[in-house]
Amino acid sequence: MRISCSPGFPGSMIGSIDLRPTKHNQPPSTTSQISQYVDAELISIPYVTDPEFGSHFDTMKIMKGTYQEEFHESYDVEFTIDVDQKGYITQFEHTFPLERYIDLIRTQSYRVIQTNWRGQSFHVMTYCYMEEVINPNNVIFRCTNAEDVFVVAELVRFREGSDVELKGPPSLHFRALISARDDLYPVDYMCQPDFDLNLD
């Protein structure tokens, strides 16, 4: 899974995560600088089987509309999150400190978890620390009415790093993807670590 990080605004980095492979995906980066910051043996995306992990989602509110229907209603985003014609998310971008990106890789917080939820088998892809993924205050959006892919998100009412309350809808922080669609989000791709760090 390609997870990139490059200079953005002063004091922060811009990252993008390609949630699924496309014809246009580049081959794994050979110029990434991540090995200068993280030991090679820690650069991985672990695959974990935990049938009970899905129970964490039972404590979260499932939003009424789909992810797209709720946009500008219950949340806003830093950058546009790309979706395909059916409403399934393909890529998202966000800002964060460089130290967070490096530490998420070092702690192997990007991971794929096979679990059960709502009487069905799912793969959960995590994009932050585990305590942020399983926070009961998170909310869940379904991508489509098929209810086979869901987004786990934290809705934040304050500007990052300050106590200034945002005007309008809260900001969405993408925490995890819950997918029963291995055809759209292949496990082999999700578990392939392609951490593209470019500080130039």
CSV table of N, CA and C in Angstrom, one decimal, residues 116-196:
chain,number,residue,atom,x,y,z
A,116,ASN,N,-14.4,-10.3,12.5
A,116,ASN,CA,-15.8,-10.5,12.2
A,116,ASN,C,-16.5,-9.3,12.8
A,117,TRP,N,-17.6,-8.9,12.1
A,117,TRP,CA,-18.4,-7.8,12.5
A,117,TRP,C,-19.8,-7.9,11.9
A,118,ARG,N,-20.8,-7.7,12.7
A,118,ARG,CA,-22.2,-7.8,12.1
A,118,ARG,C,-22.5,-9.1,11.4
A,119,GLY,N,-21.9,-10.2,12.0
A,119,GLY,CA,-22.1,-11.5,11.4
A,119,GLY,C,-21.4,-11.8,10.1
A,120,GLN,N,-20.4,-11.0,9.8
A,120,GLN,CA,-19.7,-11.1,8.5
A,120,GLN,C,-18.2,-11.0,8.7
A,121,SER,N,-17.5,-11.5,7.7
A,121,SER,CA,-16.0,-11.4,7.8
A,121,SER,C,-15.6,-10.1,7.1
A,122,PHE,N,-14.6,-9.4,7.7
A,122,PHE,CA,-14.1,-8.2,7.1
A,122,PHE,C,-12.6,-8.1,7.3
A,123,HIS,N,-12.0,-7.3,6.5
A,123,HIS,CA,-10.6,-6.8,6.7
A,123,HIS,C,-10.6,-5.4,7.1
A,124,VAL,N,-9.9,-5.1,8.2
A,124,VAL,CA,-9.8,-3.7,8.7
A,124,VAL,C,-8.4,-3.2,8.4
A,125,MET,N,-8.3,-2.1,7.7
A,125,MET,CA,-7.0,-1.4,7.5
A,125,MET,C,-6.9,-0.2,8.4
A,126,THR,N,-5.9,-0.2,9.2
A,126,THR,CA,-5.8,0.9,10.2
A,126,THR,C,-4.7,1.9,9.7
A,127,TYR,N,-5.0,3.2,9.9
A,127,TYR,CA,-4.1,4.3,9.4
A,127,TYR,C,-3.7,5.2,10.5
A,128,CYS,N,-3.7,4.7,11.8
A,128,CYS,CA,-3.3,5.5,12.9
A,128,CYS,C,-3.0,4.6,14.1
A,129,TYR,N,-2.7,5.2,15.3
A,129,TYR,CA,-2.5,4.4,16.4
A,129,TYR,C,-3.7,3.6,16.8
A,130,MET,N,-3.6,2.4,17.4
A,130,MET,CA,-4.7,1.6,17.7
A,130,MET,C,-5.7,2.3,18.7
A,131,GLU,N,-5.2,3.1,19.6
A,131,GLU,CA,-6.2,3.7,20.5
A,131,GLU,C,-7.0,4.7,19.8
A,132,GLU,N,-6.5,5.3,18.7
A,132,GLU,CA,-7.3,6.2,17.9
A,132,GLU,C,-8.3,5.4,17.0
A,133,VAL,N,-8.0,4.2,16.6
A,133,VAL,CA,-8.9,3.4,15.8
A,133,VAL,C,-10.1,2.9,16.6
A,134,ILE,N,-9.8,2.5,17.8
A,134,ILE,CA,-10.9,1.9,18.6
A,134,ILE,C,-11.6,2.9,19.6
A,135,ASN,N,-11.3,4.1,19.4
A,135,ASN,CA,-11.9,5.1,20.3
A,135,ASN,C,-13.5,5.1,20.1
A,136,PRO,N,-14.2,4.8,21.2
A,136,PRO,CA,-15.7,4.7,21.1
A,136,PRO,C,-16.4,5.9,20.6
A,137,ASN,N,-15.7,7.1,20.6
A,137,ASN,CA,-16.3,8.3,20.2
A,137,ASN,C,-16.2,8.5,18.6
A,138,ASN,N,-15.5,7.5,18.0
A,138,ASN,CA,-15.4,7.6,16.5
A,138,ASN,C,-16.8,7.3,15.9
A,139,VAL,N,-17.0,7.7,14.7
A,139,VAL,CA,-18.2,7.4,13.9
A,139,VAL,C,-17.9,6.5,12.7
A,140,ILE,N,-18.9,5.9,12.2
A,140,ILE,CA,-18.7,5.0,11.0
A,140,ILE,C,-19.7,5.4,9.9
A,141,PHE,N,-19.1,5.6,8.7
A,141,PHE,CA,-19.9,5.9,7.5
A,141,PHE,C,-19.8,4.7,6.6
A,142,ARG,N,-20.9,4.3,6.0
A,142,ARG,CA,-20.9,3.3,5.0
A,142,ARG,C,-20.5,4.0,3.7
A,143,CYS,N,-19.7,3.3,2.8
A,143,CYS,CA,-19.4,3.9,1.5
A,143,CYS,C,-20.6,3.9,0.6
A,144,THR,N,-21.3,2.8,0.6
A,144,THR,CA,-22.5,2.7,-0.3
A,144,THR,C,-23.6,2.0,0.5
A,145,ASN,N,-24.8,1.9,-0.1
A,145,ASN,CA,-25.9,1.2,0.5
A,145,ASN,C,-25.7,-0.3,0.6
A,146,ALA,N,-24.7,-0.8,-0.2
A,146,ALA,CA,-24.4,-2.2,-0.1
A,146,ALA,C,-23.9,-2.6,1.3
A,147,GLU,N,-23.4,-1.7,2.0
A,147,GLU,CA,-22.8,-1.9,3.4
A,147,GLU,C,-21.8,-3.0,3.4
A,148,ASP,N,-20.9,-2.9,2.4
A,148,ASP,CA,-19.8,-3.9,2.4
A,148,ASP,C,-18.4,-3.2,2.6
A,149,VAL,N,-18.4,-1.9,2.6
A,149,VAL,CA,-17.2,-1.1,3.0
A,149,VAL,C,-17.6,0.1,3.8
A,150,PHE,N,-16.8,0.3,4.9
A,150,PHE,CA,-17.2,1.4,5.9
A,150,PHE,C,-15.9,2.2,6.2
A,151,VAL,N,-16.1,3.4,6.6
A,151,VAL,CA,-15.0,4.3,7.0
A,151,VAL,C,-15.2,4.5,8.5
A,152,VAL,N,-14.1,4.4,9.3
A,152,VAL,CA,-14.0,4.7,10.7
A,152,VAL,C,-13.4,6.1,10.8
A,153,ALA,N,-14.0,7.0,11.4
A,153,ALA,CA,-13.5,8.4,11.4
A,153,ALA,C,-13.7,9.0,12.8
A,154,GLU,N,-12.8,9.9,13.1
A,154,GLU,CA,-12.9,10.8,14.2
A,154,GLU,C,-13.3,12.2,13.7
A,155,LEU,N,-14.4,12.8,14.3
A,155,LEU,CA,-14.8,14.1,13.9
A,155,LEU,C,-14.3,15.1,14.9
A,156,VAL,N,-13.4,16.0,14.5
A,156,VAL,CA,-12.7,16.9,15.4
A,156,VAL,C,-13.2,18.3,15.2
A,157,ARG,N,-13.6,18.9,16.3
A,157,ARG,CA,-14.2,20.3,16.2
A,157,ARG,C,-13.2,21.4,16.4
A,158,PHE,N,-11.9,21.0,16.7
A,158,PHE,CA,-10.9,22.0,16.9
A,158,PHE,C,-9.8,21.9,15.9
A,159,ARG,N,-9.2,23.0,15.5
A,159,ARG,CA,-8.1,23.1,14.6
A,159,ARG,C,-6.9,22.3,15.2
A,160,GLU,N,-6.3,21.5,14.4
A,160,GLU,CA,-5.2,20.7,15.0
A,160,GLU,C,-4.1,21.5,15.6
A,161,GLY,N,-3.8,21.1,16.9
A,161,GLY,CA,-2.7,21.8,17.6
A,161,GLY,C,-3.1,23.1,18.3
A,162,SER,N,-4.4,23.3,18.3
A,162,SER,CA,-4.9,24.5,19.0
A,162,SER,C,-6.2,24.3,19.7
A,163,ASP,N,-6.7,25.3,20.4
A,163,ASP,CA,-8.0,25.2,21.0
A,163,ASP,C,-9.0,26.1,20.3
A,164,VAL,N,-8.7,26.4,19.0
A,164,VAL,CA,-9.6,27.2,18.2
A,164,VAL,C,-10.7,26.3,17.6
A,165,GLU,N,-12.0,26.6,17.9
A,165,GLU,CA,-13.0,25.7,17.4
A,165,GLU,C,-13.3,26.1,15.9
A,166,LEU,N,-13.5,25.0,15.1
A,166,LEU,CA,-13.7,25.2,13.7
A,166,LEU,C,-15.1,25.7,13.5
A,167,LYS,N,-15.3,26.6,12.5
A,167,LYS,CA,-16.6,27.0,12.0
A,167,LYS,C,-17.2,26.0,11.1
A,168,GLY,N,-18.5,25.8,11.1
A,168,GLY,CA,-19.1,24.8,10.3
A,168,GLY,C,-18.9,23.4,10.8
A,169,PRO,N,-19.0,22.4,9.9
A,169,PRO,CA,-18.9,21.0,10.3
A,169,PRO,C,-17.5,20.6,10.8
A,170,PRO,N,-17.4,19.6,11.7
A,170,PRO,CA,-16.1,19.2,12.2
A,170,PRO,C,-15.2,18.6,11.1
A,171,SER,N,-14.0,18.6,11.4
A,171,SER,CA,-13.0,18.0,10.4
A,171,SER,C,-12.9,16.5,10.6
A,172,LEU,N,-12.9,15.7,9.5
A,172,LEU,CA,-12.9,14.3,9.5
A,172,LEU,C,-11.4,13.8,9.5
A,173,HIS,N,-11.1,13.0,10.5
A,173,HIS,CA,-9.8,12.3,10.5
A,173,HIS,C,-10.0,10.8,10.2
A,174,PHE,N,-9.5,10.4,9.1
A,174,PHE,CA,-9.6,9.0,8.7
A,174,PHE,C,-8.9,8.1,9.6
A,175,ARG,N,-9.5,7.1,10.2
A,175,ARG,CA,-8.9,6.2,11.2
A,175,ARG,C,-8.7,4.8,10.6
A,176,ALA,N,-9.7,4.3,9.9
A,176,ALA,CA,-9.6,2.9,9.4
A,176,ALA,C,-10.6,2.7,8.3
A,177,LEU,N,-10.4,1.6,7.5
A,177,LEU,CA,-11.3,1.2,6.5
A,177,LEU,C,-11.8,-0.2,6.9
A,178,ILE,N,-13.1,-0.5,6.9
A,178,ILE,CA,-13.6,-1.8,7.1
A,178,ILE,C,-14.1,-2.4,5.8
A,179,SER,N,-13.6,-3.4,5.3
A,179,SER,CA,-13.9,-3.9,3.9
A,179,SER,C,-14.2,-5.4,3.8
A,180,ALA,N,-15.3,-5.7,3.2
A,180,ALA,CA,-15.6,-7.0,2.8
A,180,ALA,C,-15.4,-7.3,1.3
A,181,ARG,N,-14.7,-6.3,0.7
A,181,ARG,CA,-14.5,-6.3,-0.8
A,181,ARG,C,-13.0,-6.5,-1.1
A,182,ASP,N,-12.6,-7.7,-1.0
A,182,ASP,CA,-11.2,-8.0,-1.3
A,182,ASP,C,-10.9,-7.8,-2.7
A,183,ASP,N,-11.9,-7.7,-3.6
A,183,ASP,CA,-11.7,-7.5,-5.0
A,183,ASP,C,-11.3,-6.0,-5.2
A,184,LEU,N,-11.9,-5.1,-4.4
A,184,LEU,CA,-11.6,-3.7,-4.5
A,184,LEU,C,-10.4,-3.3,-3.7
A,185,TYR,N,-10.2,-3.9,-2.6
A,185,TYR,CA,-9.1,-3.6,-1.7
A,185,TYR,C,-8.3,-4.9,-1.4
A,186,PRO,N,-7.5,-5.3,-2.3
A,186,PRO,CA,-6.8,-6.6,-2.2
A,186,PRO,C,-5.8,-6.7,-1.0
A,187,VAL,N,-5.9,-7.8,-0.3
A,187,VAL,CA,-5.1,-7.9,0.9
A,187,VAL,C,-3.6,-7.9,0.6
A,188,ASP,N,-3.2,-8.5,-0.5
A,188,ASP,CA,-1.8,-8.5,-0.9
A,188,ASP,C,-1.3,-7.1,-1.1
A,189,TYR,N,-2.1,-6.3,-1.7
A,189,TYR,CA,-1.7,-4.9,-1.9
A,189,TYR,C,-1.6,-4.1,-0.6
A,190,MET,N,-2.7,-4.3,0.2
A,190,MET,CA,-2.7,-3.6,1.5
A,190,MET,C,-1.5,-3.9,2.4
A,191,CYS,N,-1.0,-5.1,2.3
A,191,CYS,CA,0.1,-5.6,3.2
A,191,CYS,C,1.4,-5.3,2.6
A,192,GLN,N,1.5,-4.7,1.4
A,192,GLN,CA,2.8,-4.4,0.8
A,192,GLN,C,3.3,-3.1,1.2
A,193,PRO,N,4.3,-3.0,2.0
A,193,PRO,CA,4.7,-1.7,2.6
A,193,PRO,C,5.4,-0.8,1.5
A,194,ASP,N,4.8,0.3,1.1
A,194,ASP,CA,5.4,1.2,0.1
A,194,ASP,C,5.3,2.6,0.8
A,195,PHE,N,6.2,2.8,1.7
A,195,PHE,CA,6.3,4.1,2.5
A,195,PHE,C,7.2,5.1,1.7
A,196,ASP,N,6.6,6.0,1.0
A,196,ASP,CA,7.3,6.9,0.1
A,196,ASP,C,7.5,8.2,0.8
